[in-house]
Amino acid sequence: MKLFSFWRSLATYRVRIALNLKGIVPEEVIQINLMKGEQRAASFRAVNPMMAIPALIDGDGPALFESLAIIEYLDETHPNPPLLPRDPRGRARVRGIAQLVACDSHPLIVPRVREYLAHEFKFDEPSVMKWCRHWHTAALTALETHLQDKATGRYAHGDVITLADICLASQGAGAKFFSVDTAPFPKFSRIVDELAKIDAFARAHPLKQPGAPASL
Ligand SMILES: N[C@@H](CCC(=O)N[C@@H](CS)C(=O)NCC(=O)O)C(=O)O
């Protein structure tokens, strides 16, 4: 397997957690420096026309793209430990929490959106940060309400790690990147703190990756 990655990428963080949980070590990790715009190079565009990471090549390919699709592929090809519950309602809840993070919240704060706001609409840096914090907080507010459901246990869905937890961890890291106050979201914060103690999550953390700064 070849993983296209970058330390700061929250979507790639999700895939790294899943790889660690499954005990899969990619043969190669190819760095795509988002701060230098390497995602827009023709060579990477040929891998993922969306010009975004992660991408994963398993065997002869073609490249897999979109973090949730990649994680479900890993779950289907390496079923243990499972990342989705068995019951349809449980699967829908876990996928719902995951999509809230990966499809509703995260896409609003990625580099291409921040750069478009800055270049096309002349947002200054504080305004871009305000935008990012607004969408982070909107997602955290919804997540906190979902996590009040009795289906929540030690983790987002019961007492076993699921795809929902992978996404909560990425939301937690993003909150730190954008200095979002998570104090008003105690259930979210408790689970994120719990996840940080798990080796598969800790090793995948953005600040543990090559090229990452020592702290934010
Ligand atoms: N929905 C995609 C998001 C992928 C994505 O936007 N990745 C970011 C890094 S976390 C990226 O590569 N952005 C490049 C850019 O915005 O120019 C997924 O979950 O994989």
Tab-separated table of C-alpha atoms and ligand atoms in Angstrom:
chain	number	residue	atom	x	y	z
A	1	MET	CA	0.000	0.000	0.000
A	2	LYS	CA	1.014	3.585	-0.669
A	3	LEU	CA	-0.532	6.387	1.387
A	4	PHE	CA	-0.469	10.010	0.231
A	5	SER	CA	-0.270	11.997	3.444
A	6	PHE	CA	0.721	15.262	5.144
A	7	TRP	CA	1.096	15.908	8.845
A	8	ARG	CA	-1.580	18.609	9.025
A	9	SER	CA	-4.240	16.811	6.995
A	10	LEU	CA	-7.193	15.912	9.206
A	11	ALA	CA	-8.691	13.623	6.559
A	12	THR	CA	-5.416	11.686	6.339
A	13	TYR	CA	-5.288	11.540	10.140
A	14	ARG	CA	-8.575	9.611	9.970
A	15	VAL	CA	-7.097	7.083	7.552
A	16	ARG	CA	-3.888	6.742	9.586
A	17	ILE	CA	-5.964	5.885	12.675
A	18	ALA	CA	-7.880	3.217	10.740
A	19	LEU	CA	-4.637	1.740	9.355
A	20	ASN	CA	-3.190	1.588	12.881
A	21	LEU	CA	-6.348	0.002	14.327
A	22	LYS	CA	-6.197	-2.651	11.604
A	23	GLY	CA	-2.476	-3.211	12.086
A	24	ILE	CA	-1.692	-2.240	8.493
A	25	VAL	CA	1.624	-0.530	7.743
A	26	PRO	CA	1.785	1.013	4.245
A	27	GLU	CA	4.978	0.189	2.327
A	28	GLU	CA	5.303	3.823	1.360
A	29	VAL	CA	4.019	7.128	2.730
A	30	ILE	CA	4.282	9.866	0.126
A	31	GLN	CA	4.292	13.398	1.507
A	32	ILE	CA	2.093	15.932	-0.290
A	33	ASN	CA	2.959	19.295	1.265
A	34	LEU	CA	-0.338	21.185	1.383
A	35	MET	CA	1.401	24.373	2.516
A	36	LYS	CA	3.452	24.373	-0.698
A	37	GLY	CA	0.422	23.520	-2.877
A	38	GLU	CA	1.821	20.126	-3.895
A	39	GLN	CA	-1.742	18.756	-4.025
A	40	ARG	CA	-2.188	20.784	-7.232
A	41	ALA	CA	0.866	19.345	-9.023
A	42	ALA	CA	0.007	17.457	-12.206
A	43	SER	CA	1.605	14.305	-10.812
A	44	PHE	CA	-0.758	14.254	-7.820
A	45	ARG	CA	-3.761	15.433	-9.814
A	46	ALA	CA	-3.352	12.223	-11.794
A	47	VAL	CA	-3.718	10.302	-8.504
A	48	ASN	CA	-6.678	12.296	-7.149
A	49	PRO	CA	-8.385	14.752	-9.528
A	50	MET	CA	-9.937	16.505	-6.477
A	51	MET	CA	-6.366	17.535	-5.544
A	52	ALA	CA	-6.879	16.502	-1.935
A	53	ILE	CA	-5.397	13.948	0.412
A	54	PRO	CA	-5.665	11.228	1.515
A	55	ALA	CA	-5.316	8.858	-1.405
A	56	LEU	CA	-4.407	5.219	-0.967
A	57	ILE	CA	-3.069	2.840	-3.568
A	58	ASP	CA	-3.547	-0.814	-2.646
A	59	GLY	CA	-1.657	-3.154	-4.952
A	60	ASP	CA	-2.030	-2.227	-8.591
A	61	GLY	CA	-4.604	0.453	-7.832
A	62	PRO	CA	-6.424	2.491	-8.992
A	63	ALA	CA	-6.038	5.011	-6.186
A	64	LEU	CA	-8.739	5.110	-3.542
A	65	PHE	CA	-9.915	8.579	-2.493
A	66	GLU	CA	-12.127	10.236	0.172
A	67	SER	CA	-11.237	9.289	3.739
A	68	LEU	CA	-14.562	7.671	4.654
A	69	ALA	CA	-14.577	5.530	1.503
A	70	ILE	CA	-10.976	4.498	2.159
A	71	ILE	CA	-11.747	3.588	5.778
A	72	GLU	CA	-14.778	1.513	4.777
A	73	TYR	CA	-12.618	-0.239	2.152
A	74	LEU	CA	-10.048	-1.047	4.852
A	75	ASP	CA	-12.862	-2.266	7.109
A	76	GLU	CA	-14.179	-4.573	4.386
A	77	THR	CA	-10.777	-5.938	3.384
A	78	HIS	CA	-9.481	-6.222	6.990
A	79	PRO	CA	-12.613	-6.916	9.061
A	80	ASN	CA	-10.911	-7.040	12.476
A	81	PRO	CA	-11.488	-5.064	14.536
A	82	PRO	CA	-14.754	-3.923	12.925
A	83	LEU	CA	-15.259	-0.178	12.694
A	84	LEU	CA	-19.042	-0.299	12.239
A	85	PRO	CA	-21.638	-1.899	14.527
A	86	ARG	CA	-23.609	-4.846	13.150
A	87	ASP	CA	-27.125	-3.460	13.517
A	88	PRO	CA	-28.494	-1.159	10.798
A	89	ARG	CA	-29.543	1.596	13.217
A	90	GLY	CA	-26.167	1.541	14.897
A	91	ARG	CA	-24.393	1.652	11.537
A	92	ALA	CA	-26.542	4.596	10.468
A	93	ARG	CA	-25.759	6.489	13.699
A	94	VAL	CA	-22.029	5.858	13.427
A	95	ARG	CA	-21.985	6.831	9.751
A	96	GLY	CA	-24.096	9.901	10.549
A	97	ILE	CA	-21.637	11.151	13.170
A	98	ALA	CA	-18.744	10.407	10.822
A	99	GLN	CA	-20.361	12.255	7.920
A	100	LEU	CA	-21.258	15.228	10.102
A	101	VAL	CA	-17.532	15.671	10.657
A	102	ALA	CA	-16.104	14.612	7.305
A	103	CYS	CA	-18.826	15.871	4.944
A	104	ASP	CA	-20.536	18.799	6.708
A	105	SER	CA	-17.844	20.436	8.824
A	106	HIS	CA	-14.346	19.636	7.646
A	107	PRO	CA	-14.847	20.554	3.930
A	108	LEU	CA	-15.634	24.148	4.943
A	109	ILE	CA	-12.215	24.754	6.492
A	110	VAL	CA	-9.778	23.000	4.090
A	111	PRO	CA	-6.959	24.995	2.424
A	112	ARG	CA	-8.756	25.411	-0.938
A	113	VAL	CA	-11.744	27.041	0.795
A	114	ARG	CA	-9.593	29.247	3.040
A	115	GLU	CA	-7.483	30.291	0.053
A	116	TYR	CA	-10.583	31.074	-2.026
A	117	LEU	CA	-12.006	33.243	0.759
A	118	ALA	CA	-8.701	35.098	1.020
A	119	HIS	CA	-7.964	35.528	-2.695
A	120	GLU	CA	-11.420	35.878	-4.233
A	121	PHE	CA	-13.259	37.669	-1.427
A	122	LYS	CA	-10.245	39.396	0.176
A	123	PHE	CA	-10.924	37.955	3.645
A	124	ASP	CA	-8.026	38.867	5.941
A	125	GLU	CA	-6.501	36.207	8.218
A	126	PRO	CA	-8.706	37.000	11.278
A	127	SER	CA	-11.825	36.772	9.096
A	128	VAL	CA	-10.759	33.408	7.661
A	129	MET	CA	-10.140	32.166	11.212
A	130	LYS	CA	-13.564	33.467	12.261
A	131	TRP	CA	-15.135	31.514	9.379
A	132	CYS	CA	-13.318	28.334	10.406
A	133	ARG	CA	-14.239	28.698	14.080
A	134	HIS	CA	-17.884	29.330	13.186
A	135	TRP	CA	-18.205	26.066	11.230
A	136	HIS	CA	-16.214	24.118	13.807
A	137	THR	CA	-18.488	25.337	16.575
A	138	ALA	CA	-21.638	24.577	14.572
A	139	ALA	CA	-20.470	20.972	14.145
A	140	LEU	CA	-19.424	20.660	17.788
A	141	THR	CA	-22.845	21.896	18.889
A	142	ALA	CA	-24.571	19.222	16.807
A	143	LEU	CA	-22.099	16.516	17.878
A	144	GLU	CA	-22.559	17.337	21.562
A	145	THR	CA	-26.330	16.884	21.164
A	146	HIS	CA	-25.875	13.535	19.372
A	147	LEU	CA	-23.470	12.368	22.060
A	148	GLN	CA	-26.153	12.903	24.720
A	149	ASP	CA	-27.983	9.910	23.218
A	150	LYS	CA	-28.013	6.778	25.360
A	151	ALA	CA	-26.201	4.945	22.548
A	152	THR	CA	-23.041	6.820	23.573
A	153	GLY	CA	-20.858	4.911	25.976
A	154	ARG	CA	-17.211	5.105	26.785
A	155	TYR	CA	-16.807	6.083	23.143
A	156	ALA	CA	-19.139	7.688	20.587
A	157	HIS	CA	-21.175	4.515	20.072
A	158	GLY	CA	-21.063	2.130	23.004
A	159	ASP	CA	-17.815	0.932	24.481
A	160	VAL	CA	-15.989	-0.085	21.311
A	161	ILE	CA	-14.097	2.095	18.870
A	162	THR	CA	-15.968	2.893	15.672
A	163	LEU	CA	-15.635	5.066	12.611
A	164	ALA	CA	-17.435	7.783	14.600
A	165	ASP	CA	-14.537	7.944	17.073
A	166	ILE	CA	-12.019	8.250	14.260
A	167	CYS	CA	-13.921	11.298	13.042
A	168	LEU	CA	-14.316	12.798	16.525
A	169	ALA	CA	-10.544	12.586	16.953
A	170	SER	CA	-10.004	14.506	13.712
A	171	GLN	CA	-12.545	17.132	14.798
A	172	GLY	CA	-10.676	17.448	18.098
A	173	ALA	CA	-7.342	17.981	16.344
A	174	GLY	CA	-8.958	20.534	14.017
A	175	ALA	CA	-10.376	22.413	17.009
A	176	LYS	CA	-6.818	22.760	18.331
A	177	PHE	CA	-5.482	23.929	14.933
A	178	PHE	CA	-8.082	26.701	14.835
A	179	SER	CA	-8.069	27.526	18.576
A	180	VAL	CA	-11.729	26.576	19.007
A	181	ASP	CA	-12.933	26.517	22.607
A	182	THR	CA	-14.172	22.970	23.297
A	183	ALA	CA	-15.050	23.621	26.965
A	184	PRO	CA	-18.782	24.039	26.152
A	185	PHE	CA	-18.766	20.497	24.697
A	186	PRO	CA	-17.968	18.189	27.643
A	187	LYS	CA	-19.131	14.889	26.137
A	188	PHE	CA	-17.150	15.520	22.980
A	189	SER	CA	-14.086	16.563	25.004
A	190	ARG	CA	-14.280	13.527	27.284
A	191	ILE	CA	-14.343	11.102	24.361
A	192	VAL	CA	-11.553	12.889	22.495
A	193	ASP	CA	-9.403	12.775	25.656
A	194	GLU	CA	-10.189	9.063	26.035
A	195	LEU	CA	-9.230	8.377	22.413
A	196	ALA	CA	-5.918	10.205	22.785
A	197	LYS	CA	-4.829	7.511	25.281
A	198	ILE	CA	-5.154	4.785	22.638
A	199	ASP	CA	-1.913	3.972	20.842
A	200	ALA	CA	-3.496	3.741	17.354
A	201	PHE	CA	-4.830	7.280	17.754
A	202	ALA	CA	-1.733	8.706	19.443
A	203	ARG	CA	0.671	7.421	16.761
A	204	ALA	CA	-1.530	8.781	13.977
A	205	HIS	CA	-1.762	12.276	15.478
A	206	PRO	CA	-0.791	15.132	13.126
A	207	LEU	CA	1.964	16.369	15.456
A	208	LYS	CA	3.603	12.896	15.405
A	209	GLN	CA	4.076	12.904	11.627
A	210	PRO	CA	7.216	13.757	9.637
A	211	GLY	CA	7.546	17.487	9.051
A	212	ALA	CA	5.191	18.473	11.891
A	213	PRO	CA	6.210	21.276	14.246
A	214	ALA	CA	6.933	20.371	17.889
A	215	SER	CA	3.762	22.199	18.930
A	216	LEU	CA	1.108	24.435	17.379
B	1	LIG	N1	-13.728	14.868	1.979
B	1	LIG	C1	-12.329	14.592	1.800
B	1	LIG	C2	-11.524	15.808	2.168
B	1	LIG	C3	-10.154	15.747	1.601
B	1	LIG	C4	-9.472	17.080	1.825
B	1	LIG	O1	-10.020	18.138	1.536
B	1	LIG	N2	-8.235	16.989	2.313
B	1	LIG	C5	-7.504	18.193	2.589
B	1	LIG	C6	-6.504	17.989	3.704
B	1	LIG	S1	-7.311	17.489	5.172
B	1	LIG	C7	-6.723	18.586	1.353
B	1	LIG	O2	-5.979	17.815	0.816
B	1	LIG	N3	-6.930	19.816	0.924
B	1	LIG	C8	-6.243	20.364	-0.188
B	1	LIG	C9	-6.788	21.728	-0.517
B	1	LIG	O3	-7.775	22.127	0.089
B	1	LIG	O4	-6.205	22.359	-1.378
B	1	LIG	C10	-11.923	13.385	2.657
B	1	LIG	O5	-12.531	13.167	3.708
B	1	LIG	O6	-10.984	12.685	2.258
